[in-house]
mmCIF file of N, CA and C in Angstrom:
data_model
loop_
_atom_site.group_PDB
_atom_site.id
_atom_site.type_symbol
_atom_site.label_atom_id
_atom_site.label_comp_id
_atom_site.label_asym_id
_atom_site.label_seq_id
_atom_site.Cartn_x
_atom_site.Cartn_y
_atom_site.Cartn_z
ATOM 1 N N UNK A 1 23.145 -32.800 47.848
ATOM 2 C CA UNK A 1 22.049 -33.677 47.465
ATOM 3 C C UNK A 1 20.966 -33.570 48.537
ATOM 4 N N UNK A 2 19.720 -33.369 48.107
ATOM 5 C CA UNK A 2 18.660 -33.236 49.106
ATOM 6 C C UNK A 2 18.266 -34.599 49.665
ATOM 7 N N UNK A 3 17.490 -34.589 50.740
ATOM 8 C CA UNK A 3 17.143 -35.816 51.450
ATOM 9 C C UNK A 3 16.344 -36.788 50.580
ATOM 10 N N UNK A 4 15.447 -36.279 49.743
ATOM 11 C CA UNK A 4 14.639 -37.140 48.886
ATOM 12 C C UNK A 4 15.508 -37.863 47.863
ATOM 13 N N UNK A 5 16.433 -37.136 47.273
ATOM 14 C CA UNK A 5 17.355 -37.769 46.303
ATOM 15 C C UNK A 5 18.234 -38.802 46.976
ATOM 16 N N UNK A 6 18.737 -38.470 48.166
ATOM 17 C CA UNK A 6 19.587 -39.414 48.903
ATOM 18 C C UNK A 6 18.805 -40.681 49.236
ATOM 19 N N UNK A 7 17.547 -40.529 49.614
ATOM 20 C CA UNK A 7 16.698 -41.675 49.908
ATOM 21 C C UNK A 7 16.540 -42.541 48.658
ATOM 22 N N UNK A 8 16.286 -41.905 47.526
ATOM 23 C CA UNK A 8 16.143 -42.631 46.268
ATOM 24 C C UNK A 8 17.408 -43.366 45.861
ATOM 25 N N UNK A 9 18.549 -42.723 45.996
ATOM 26 C CA UNK A 9 19.829 -43.361 45.659
ATOM 27 C C UNK A 9 20.091 -44.565 46.561
ATOM 28 N N UNK A 10 19.788 -44.403 47.844
ATOM 29 C CA UNK A 10 19.967 -45.506 48.784
ATOM 30 C C UNK A 10 19.085 -46.684 48.380
ATOM 31 N N UNK A 11 17.830 -46.401 48.050
ATOM 32 C CA UNK A 11 16.925 -47.455 47.613
ATOM 33 C C UNK A 11 17.409 -48.150 46.349
ATOM 34 N N UNK A 12 17.949 -47.384 45.407
ATOM 35 C CA UNK A 12 18.470 -47.985 44.174
ATOM 36 C C UNK A 12 19.675 -48.874 44.459
ATOM 37 N N UNK A 13 20.495 -48.482 45.417
ATOM 38 C CA UNK A 13 21.630 -49.336 45.808
ATOM 39 C C UNK A 13 21.134 -50.659 46.388
ATOM 40 N N UNK A 14 20.140 -50.570 47.285
ATOM 41 C CA UNK A 14 19.567 -51.792 47.861
ATOM 42 C C UNK A 14 18.961 -52.672 46.776
ATOM 43 N N UNK A 15 18.235 -52.072 45.848
ATOM 44 C CA UNK A 15 17.598 -52.827 44.769
ATOM 45 C C UNK A 15 18.643 -53.492 43.876
ATOM 46 N N UNK A 16 19.715 -52.767 43.569
ATOM 47 C CA UNK A 16 20.778 -53.335 42.742
ATOM 48 C C UNK A 16 21.391 -54.556 43.415
ATOM 49 N N UNK A 17 21.636 -54.458 44.712
ATOM 50 C CA UNK A 17 22.188 -55.606 45.452
ATOM 51 C C UNK A 17 21.224 -56.787 45.436
ATOM 52 N N UNK A 18 19.941 -56.506 45.637
ATOM 53 C CA UNK A 18 18.934 -57.568 45.632
ATOM 54 C C UNK A 18 18.889 -58.270 44.283
ATOM 55 N N UNK A 19 18.833 -57.497 43.205
ATOM 56 C CA UNK A 19 18.747 -58.075 41.868
ATOM 57 C C UNK A 19 20.001 -58.861 41.508
ATOM 58 N N UNK A 20 21.155 -58.324 41.861
ATOM 59 C CA UNK A 20 22.414 -59.019 41.587
ATOM 60 C C UNK A 20 22.485 -60.334 42.356
ATOM 61 N N UNK A 21 22.091 -60.305 43.615
ATOM 62 C CA UNK A 21 22.073 -61.521 44.433
ATOM 63 C C UNK A 21 21.114 -62.557 43.854
ATOM 64 N N UNK A 22 20.023 -62.087 43.244
ATOM 65 C CA UNK A 22 19.044 -62.994 42.624
ATOM 66 C C UNK A 22 19.518 -63.516 41.269
ATOM 67 N N UNK A 23 20.702 -63.075 40.832
ATOM 68 C CA UNK A 23 21.273 -63.594 39.595
ATOM 69 C C UNK A 23 21.070 -62.736 38.362
ATOM 70 N N UNK A 24 20.485 -61.550 38.500
ATOM 71 C CA UNK A 24 20.311 -60.669 37.353
ATOM 72 C C UNK A 24 21.612 -59.937 37.068
ATOM 73 N N UNK A 25 21.844 -59.673 35.797
ATOM 74 C CA UNK A 25 23.014 -58.900 35.369
ATOM 75 C C UNK A 25 22.560 -57.467 35.137
ATOM 76 N N UNK A 26 23.162 -56.517 35.838
ATOM 77 C CA UNK A 26 22.798 -55.109 35.692
ATOM 78 C C UNK A 26 23.456 -54.572 34.423
ATOM 79 N N UNK A 27 22.641 -54.004 33.524
ATOM 80 C CA UNK A 27 23.142 -53.431 32.274
ATOM 81 C C UNK A 27 23.307 -51.920 32.371
ATOM 82 N N UNK A 28 22.413 -51.261 33.109
ATOM 83 C CA UNK A 28 22.468 -49.793 33.234
ATOM 84 C C UNK A 28 21.684 -49.360 34.463
ATOM 85 N N UNK A 29 22.077 -48.199 34.974
ATOM 86 C CA UNK A 29 21.338 -47.567 36.069
ATOM 87 C C UNK A 29 21.051 -46.130 35.679
ATOM 88 N N UNK A 30 19.863 -45.678 36.031
ATOM 89 C CA UNK A 30 19.437 -44.309 35.752
ATOM 90 C C UNK A 30 19.595 -43.963 34.275
ATOM 91 N N UNK A 31 19.120 -44.867 33.412
ATOM 92 C CA UNK A 31 19.231 -44.662 31.970
ATOM 93 C C UNK A 31 18.111 -43.745 31.501
ATOM 94 N N UNK A 32 18.482 -42.706 30.770
ATOM 95 C CA UNK A 32 17.526 -41.700 30.303
ATOM 96 C C UNK A 32 17.285 -41.817 28.804
ATOM 97 N N UNK A 33 16.042 -41.530 28.424
ATOM 98 C CA UNK A 33 15.663 -41.492 27.019
ATOM 99 C C UNK A 33 14.961 -40.165 26.771
ATOM 100 N N UNK A 34 15.745 -39.162 26.462
ATOM 101 C CA UNK A 34 15.187 -37.849 26.148
ATOM 102 C C UNK A 34 14.160 -37.381 27.157
ATOM 103 N N UNK A 35 13.036 -36.916 26.640
ATOM 104 C CA UNK A 35 11.971 -36.408 27.507
ATOM 105 C C UNK A 35 11.042 -37.507 28.011
ATOM 106 N N UNK A 36 11.220 -38.721 27.509
ATOM 107 C CA UNK A 36 10.355 -39.823 27.920
ATOM 108 C C UNK A 36 10.544 -40.151 29.395
ATOM 109 N N UNK A 37 11.791 -40.065 29.868
ATOM 110 C CA UNK A 37 12.033 -40.319 31.280
ATOM 111 C C UNK A 37 13.251 -41.157 31.535
ATOM 112 N N UNK A 38 13.226 -41.829 32.668
ATOM 113 C CA UNK A 38 14.387 -42.574 33.151
ATOM 114 C C UNK A 38 13.965 -43.952 33.635
ATOM 115 N N UNK A 39 14.806 -44.924 33.347
ATOM 116 C CA UNK A 39 14.648 -46.269 33.890
ATOM 117 C C UNK A 39 15.661 -46.388 35.017
ATOM 118 N N UNK A 40 15.185 -46.757 36.212
ATOM 119 C CA UNK A 40 16.088 -46.841 37.356
ATOM 120 C C UNK A 40 17.157 -47.909 37.150
ATOM 121 N N UNK A 41 16.729 -49.104 36.759
ATOM 122 C CA UNK A 41 17.678 -50.206 36.547
ATOM 123 C C UNK A 41 17.249 -50.992 35.310
ATOM 124 N N UNK A 42 18.201 -51.235 34.422
ATOM 125 C CA UNK A 42 17.991 -52.127 33.280
ATOM 126 C C UNK A 42 18.857 -53.351 33.556
ATOM 127 N N UNK A 43 18.257 -54.524 33.477
ATOM 128 C CA UNK A 43 18.990 -55.746 33.807
ATOM 129 C C UNK A 43 18.601 -56.859 32.843
ATOM 130 N N UNK A 44 19.347 -57.937 32.940
ATOM 131 C CA UNK A 44 19.048 -59.133 32.156
ATOM 132 C C UNK A 44 18.878 -60.280 33.140
ATOM 133 N N UNK A 45 17.752 -60.983 32.987
ATOM 134 C CA UNK A 45 17.455 -62.160 33.798
ATOM 135 C C UNK A 45 17.406 -63.334 32.840
ATOM 136 N N UNK A 46 18.545 -64.001 32.667
ATOM 137 C CA UNK A 46 18.654 -65.036 31.643
ATOM 138 C C UNK A 46 18.523 -64.380 30.284
ATOM 139 N N UNK A 47 17.524 -64.788 29.496
ATOM 140 C CA UNK A 47 17.327 -64.167 28.184
ATOM 141 C C UNK A 47 16.177 -63.151 28.199
ATOM 142 N N UNK A 48 15.788 -62.688 29.394
ATOM 143 C CA UNK A 48 14.737 -61.684 29.535
ATOM 144 C C UNK A 48 15.349 -60.338 29.890
ATOM 145 N N UNK A 49 14.921 -59.303 29.188
ATOM 146 C CA UNK A 49 15.346 -57.940 29.502
ATOM 147 C C UNK A 49 14.394 -57.396 30.561
ATOM 148 N N UNK A 50 14.949 -56.848 31.644
ATOM 149 C CA UNK A 50 14.146 -56.391 32.775
ATOM 150 C C UNK A 50 14.334 -54.887 32.958
ATOM 151 N N UNK A 51 13.223 -54.161 32.932
ATOM 152 C CA UNK A 51 13.206 -52.740 33.256
ATOM 153 C C UNK A 51 12.661 -52.649 34.676
ATOM 154 N N UNK A 52 13.435 -52.089 35.581
ATOM 155 C CA UNK A 52 13.062 -52.111 36.983
ATOM 156 C C UNK A 52 12.871 -50.699 37.533
ATOM 157 N N UNK A 53 11.699 -50.456 38.068
ATOM 158 C CA UNK A 53 11.375 -49.202 38.745
ATOM 159 C C UNK A 53 11.619 -49.424 40.231
ATOM 160 N N UNK A 54 12.277 -48.480 40.876
ATOM 161 C CA UNK A 54 12.572 -48.587 42.307
ATOM 162 C C UNK A 54 11.856 -47.454 43.030
ATOM 163 N N UNK A 55 11.105 -47.816 44.065
ATOM 164 C CA UNK A 55 10.405 -46.825 44.886
ATOM 165 C C UNK A 55 10.774 -47.054 46.341
ATOM 166 N N UNK A 56 11.245 -46.003 46.988
ATOM 167 C CA UNK A 56 11.670 -46.080 48.376
ATOM 168 C C UNK A 56 10.849 -45.092 49.198
ATOM 169 N N UNK A 57 10.345 -45.567 50.317
ATOM 170 C CA UNK A 57 9.555 -44.722 51.212
ATOM 171 C C UNK A 57 10.007 -44.955 52.649
ATOM 172 N N UNK A 58 9.866 -43.930 53.446
ATOM 173 C CA UNK A 58 10.059 -44.088 54.884
ATOM 174 C C UNK A 58 8.778 -44.672 55.463
ATOM 175 N N UNK A 59 8.918 -45.421 56.528
ATOM 176 C CA UNK A 59 7.754 -45.989 57.194
ATOM 177 C C UNK A 59 6.775 -44.871 57.564
ATOM 178 N N UNK A 60 5.504 -45.119 57.343
ATOM 179 C CA UNK A 60 4.491 -44.122 57.672
ATOM 180 C C UNK A 60 4.208 -43.148 56.546
ATOM 181 N N UNK A 61 4.885 -43.317 55.409
ATOM 182 C CA UNK A 61 4.622 -42.438 54.260
ATOM 183 C C UNK A 61 3.189 -42.651 53.783
ATOM 184 N N UNK A 62 2.698 -41.705 53.023
ATOM 185 C CA UNK A 62 1.297 -41.701 52.582
ATOM 186 C C UNK A 62 0.902 -42.991 51.874
ATOM 187 N N UNK A 63 1.701 -43.452 50.932
ATOM 188 C CA UNK A 63 1.363 -44.675 50.203
ATOM 189 C C UNK A 63 2.528 -45.649 50.240
ATOM 190 N N UNK A 64 2.193 -46.917 50.140
ATOM 191 C CA UNK A 64 3.224 -47.955 50.082
ATOM 192 C C UNK A 64 3.907 -47.853 48.720
ATOM 193 N N UNK A 65 5.202 -48.099 48.645
ATOM 194 C CA UNK A 65 5.890 -47.973 47.353
ATOM 195 C C UNK A 65 5.337 -48.882 46.263
ATOM 196 N N UNK A 66 4.750 -49.999 46.632
ATOM 197 C CA UNK A 66 4.230 -50.912 45.627
ATOM 198 C C UNK A 66 2.981 -50.353 44.932
ATOM 199 N N UNK A 67 2.402 -49.306 45.494
ATOM 200 C CA UNK A 67 1.233 -48.674 44.867
ATOM 201 C C UNK A 67 1.643 -47.604 43.865
ATOM 202 N N UNK A 68 2.932 -47.454 43.655
ATOM 203 C CA UNK A 68 3.442 -46.337 42.862
ATOM 204 C C UNK A 68 3.325 -46.525 41.350
ATOM 205 N N UNK A 69 3.160 -47.742 40.884
ATOM 206 C CA UNK A 69 3.085 -47.952 39.436
ATOM 207 C C UNK A 69 1.622 -47.873 39.008
ATOM 208 N N UNK A 70 1.239 -46.675 38.638
ATOM 209 C CA UNK A 70 -0.101 -46.398 38.138
ATOM 210 C C UNK A 70 -0.160 -46.800 36.663
ATOM 211 N N UNK A 71 -1.345 -46.875 36.075
ATOM 212 C CA UNK A 71 -1.426 -47.174 34.639
ATOM 213 C C UNK A 71 -0.619 -46.184 33.796
ATOM 214 N N UNK A 72 -0.603 -44.933 34.177
ATOM 215 C CA UNK A 72 0.171 -43.926 33.434
ATOM 216 C C UNK A 72 1.674 -44.205 33.521
ATOM 217 N N UNK A 73 2.149 -44.541 34.734
ATOM 218 C CA UNK A 73 3.571 -44.853 34.896
ATOM 219 C C UNK A 73 3.921 -46.141 34.161
ATOM 220 N N UNK A 74 3.031 -47.121 34.176
ATOM 221 C CA UNK A 74 3.281 -48.377 33.457
ATOM 222 C C UNK A 74 3.430 -48.112 31.964
ATOM 223 N N UNK A 75 2.590 -47.245 31.412
ATOM 224 C CA UNK A 75 2.691 -46.899 29.989
ATOM 225 C C UNK A 75 4.018 -46.207 29.698
ATOM 226 N N UNK A 76 4.452 -45.321 30.588
ATOM 227 C CA UNK A 76 5.745 -44.647 30.407
ATOM 228 C C UNK A 76 6.888 -45.660 30.443
ATOM 229 N N UNK A 77 6.814 -46.629 31.350
ATOM 230 C CA UNK A 77 7.860 -47.652 31.425
ATOM 231 C C UNK A 77 7.903 -48.494 30.152
ATOM 232 N N UNK A 78 6.739 -48.784 29.572
ATOM 233 C CA UNK A 78 6.724 -49.534 28.304
ATOM 234 C C UNK A 78 7.341 -48.713 27.179
ATOM 235 N N UNK A 79 7.076 -47.399 27.156
ATOM 236 C CA UNK A 79 7.701 -46.525 26.140
ATOM 237 C C UNK A 79 9.218 -46.486 26.336
ATOM 238 N N UNK A 80 9.655 -46.434 27.581
ATOM 239 C CA UNK A 80 11.094 -46.425 27.862
ATOM 240 C C UNK A 80 11.742 -47.744 27.427
ATOM 241 N N UNK A 81 11.055 -48.849 27.642
ATOM 242 C CA UNK A 81 11.591 -50.146 27.208
ATOM 243 C C UNK A 81 11.755 -50.167 25.696
ATOM 244 N N UNK A 82 10.782 -49.636 24.964
ATOM 245 C CA UNK A 82 10.878 -49.565 23.496
ATOM 246 C C UNK A 82 12.045 -48.676 23.081
ATOM 247 N N UNK A 83 12.249 -47.579 23.787
ATOM 248 C CA UNK A 83 13.363 -46.671 23.492
ATOM 249 C C UNK A 83 14.702 -47.387 23.707
ATOM 250 N N UNK A 84 14.803 -48.165 24.788
ATOM 251 C CA UNK A 84 16.024 -48.930 25.066
ATOM 252 C C UNK A 84 16.311 -49.884 23.911
ATOM 253 N N UNK A 85 15.287 -50.593 23.473
ATOM 254 C CA UNK A 85 15.470 -51.550 22.378
ATOM 255 C C UNK A 85 15.891 -50.846 21.095
ATOM 256 N N UNK A 86 15.314 -49.676 20.820
ATOM 257 C CA UNK A 86 15.687 -48.919 19.626
ATOM 258 C C UNK A 86 17.167 -48.565 19.638
ATOM 259 N N UNK A 87 17.702 -48.303 20.812
ATOM 260 C CA UNK A 87 19.086 -47.833 20.917
ATOM 261 C C UNK A 87 20.107 -48.928 21.203
ATOM 262 N N UNK A 88 19.661 -50.091 21.673
ATOM 263 C CA UNK A 88 20.632 -51.078 22.131
ATOM 264 C C UNK A 88 20.555 -52.442 21.459
ATOM 265 N N UNK A 89 19.382 -52.978 21.279
ATOM 266 C CA UNK A 89 19.306 -54.367 20.816
ATOM 267 C C UNK A 89 17.925 -54.686 20.284
ATOM 268 N N UNK A 90 17.822 -55.822 19.641
ATOM 269 C CA UNK A 90 16.513 -56.304 19.220
ATOM 270 C C UNK A 90 15.864 -57.002 20.416
ATOM 271 N N UNK A 91 14.564 -57.229 20.356
ATOM 272 C CA UNK A 91 13.910 -57.877 21.498
ATOM 273 C C UNK A 91 14.564 -59.219 21.822
ATOM 274 N N UNK A 92 14.868 -59.441 23.081
ATOM 275 C CA UNK A 92 15.517 -60.700 23.466
ATOM 276 C C UNK A 92 14.542 -61.875 23.373
ATOM 277 N N UNK A 93 15.093 -63.072 23.290
ATOM 278 C CA UNK A 93 14.274 -64.273 23.167
ATOM 279 C C UNK A 93 13.283 -64.445 24.304
ATOM 280 N N UNK A 94 13.667 -64.011 25.493
ATOM 281 C CA UNK A 94 12.790 -64.154 26.658
ATOM 282 C C UNK A 94 11.829 -63.001 26.838
ATOM 283 N N UNK A 95 11.879 -62.034 25.929
ATOM 284 C CA UNK A 95 10.972 -60.898 26.019
ATOM 285 C C UNK A 95 11.439 -59.831 26.998
ATOM 286 N N UNK A 96 10.512 -58.959 27.330
ATOM 287 C CA UNK A 96 10.793 -57.834 28.217
ATOM 288 C C UNK A 96 9.856 -57.935 29.408
ATOM 289 N N UNK A 97 10.407 -57.654 30.583
ATOM 290 C CA UNK A 97 9.613 -57.681 31.800
ATOM 291 C C UNK A 97 9.816 -56.372 32.550
ATOM 292 N N UNK A 98 8.745 -55.852 33.118
ATOM 293 C CA UNK A 98 8.859 -54.640 33.930
ATOM 294 C C UNK A 98 8.606 -55.032 35.379
ATOM 295 N N UNK A 99 9.606 -54.782 36.221
ATOM 296 C CA UNK A 99 9.553 -55.131 37.633
ATOM 297 C C UNK A 99 9.504 -53.880 38.496
ATOM 298 N N UNK A 100 9.097 -54.083 39.723
ATOM 299 C CA UNK A 100 9.108 -53.014 40.714
ATOM 300 C C UNK A 100 9.790 -53.527 41.967
ATOM 301 N N UNK A 101 10.722 -52.738 42.483
ATOM 302 C CA UNK A 101 11.305 -53.024 43.788
ATOM 303 C C UNK A 101 10.819 -51.919 44.713
ATOM 304 N N UNK A 102 10.052 -52.319 45.725
ATOM 305 C CA UNK A 102 9.538 -51.382 46.715
ATOM 306 C C UNK A 102 10.309 -51.543 48.008
ATOM 307 N N UNK A 103 10.738 -50.428 48.566
ATOM 308 C CA UNK A 103 11.548 -50.460 49.782
ATOM 309 C C UNK A 103 10.898 -49.553 50.822
ATOM 310 N N UNK A 104 10.684 -50.116 52.000
ATOM 311 C CA UNK A 104 10.170 -49.335 53.118
ATOM 312 C C UNK A 104 11.259 -49.298 54.177
ATOM 313 N N UNK A 105 11.603 -48.082 54.602
ATOM 314 C CA UNK A 105 12.629 -47.904 55.627
ATOM 315 C C UNK A 105 11.948 -47.640 56.969
ATOM 316 N N UNK A 106 12.010 -48.623 57.872
ATOM 317 C CA UNK A 106 11.381 -48.427 59.179
ATOM 318 C C UNK A 106 12.220 -47.479 60.044
ATOM 319 N N UNK A 107 11.598 -47.002 61.095
ATOM 320 C CA UNK A 107 12.340 -46.120 62.009
ATOM 321 C C UNK A 107 13.514 -46.853 62.642
ATOM 322 N N UNK A 108 13.315 -48.140 62.888
ATOM 323 C CA UNK A 108 14.377 -48.984 63.443
ATOM 324 C C UNK A 108 14.413 -50.296 62.683
ATOM 325 N N UNK A 109 15.598 -50.848 62.535
ATOM 326 C CA UNK A 109 15.711 -52.154 61.902
ATOM 327 C C UNK A 109 16.042 -52.060 60.423
ATOM 328 N N UNK A 110 16.064 -53.229 59.829
ATOM 329 C CA UNK A 110 16.466 -53.361 58.423
ATOM 330 C C UNK A 110 15.356 -52.925 57.476
ATOM 331 N N UNK A 111 15.742 -52.438 56.297
ATOM 332 C CA UNK A 111 14.750 -52.084 55.274
ATOM 333 C C UNK A 111 13.933 -53.310 54.865
ATOM 334 N N UNK A 112 12.685 -53.077 54.513
ATOM 335 C CA UNK A 112 11.813 -54.133 54.010
ATOM 336 C C UNK A 112 11.767 -53.973 52.490
ATOM 337 N N UNK A 113 12.307 -54.968 51.787
ATOM 338 C CA UNK A 113 12.440 -54.886 50.334
ATOM 339 C C UNK A 113 11.530 -55.927 49.690
ATOM 340 N N UNK A 114 10.707 -55.476 48.738
ATOM 341 C CA UNK A 114 9.797 -56.360 48.020
ATOM 342 C C UNK A 114 10.085 -56.228 46.520
ATOM 343 N N UNK A 115 10.262 -57.376 45.855
ATOM 344 C CA UNK A 115 10.514 -57.391 44.414
ATOM 345 C C UNK A 115 9.313 -58.041 43.733
ATOM 346 N N UNK A 116 8.587 -57.245 42.953
ATOM 347 C CA UNK A 116 7.437 -57.766 42.204
ATOM 348 C C UNK A 116 7.826 -57.824 40.730
ATOM 349 N N UNK A 117 7.690 -58.999 40.139
ATOM 350 C CA UNK A 117 8.046 -59.199 38.739
ATOM 351 C C UNK A 117 6.813 -59.052 37.836
ATOM 352 N N UNK A 118 7.043 -58.443 36.671
ATOM 353 C CA UNK A 118 5.982 -58.349 35.677
ATOM 354 C C UNK A 118 4.806 -57.493 36.101
ATOM 355 N N UNK A 119 5.078 -56.307 36.623
ATOM 356 C CA UNK A 119 4.002 -55.445 37.131
ATOM 357 C C UNK A 119 3.300 -54.648 36.033
ATOM 358 N N UNK A 120 3.898 -54.548 34.878
ATOM 359 C CA UNK A 120 3.278 -53.742 33.808
ATOM 360 C C UNK A 120 3.493 -54.404 32.468
#
């Protein structure tokens, strides 16, 4: 596994722990829908279905991970959410939310994890 993939997997593990601790139920990780793409984490927050994008960066990287959800990526995440619903369930009573977990790994110390709800 290359360093970039390992970094991403580590970030997804941190995000999964954060979401679980916050009371979300993890339904799937790295769920793929054909050529449309992949959802890092699919979870349920009460009666809300949550599609979560995880971005992990080392400190000093070009952009902060929270800047990673561009309008194009947001549209792709909405298409992926529709694909999930087509294959798994009808829209939940609480609707669908797209979240972002941004993780910055400093040279020293604990990772800085930010969870933004409803980014797209």
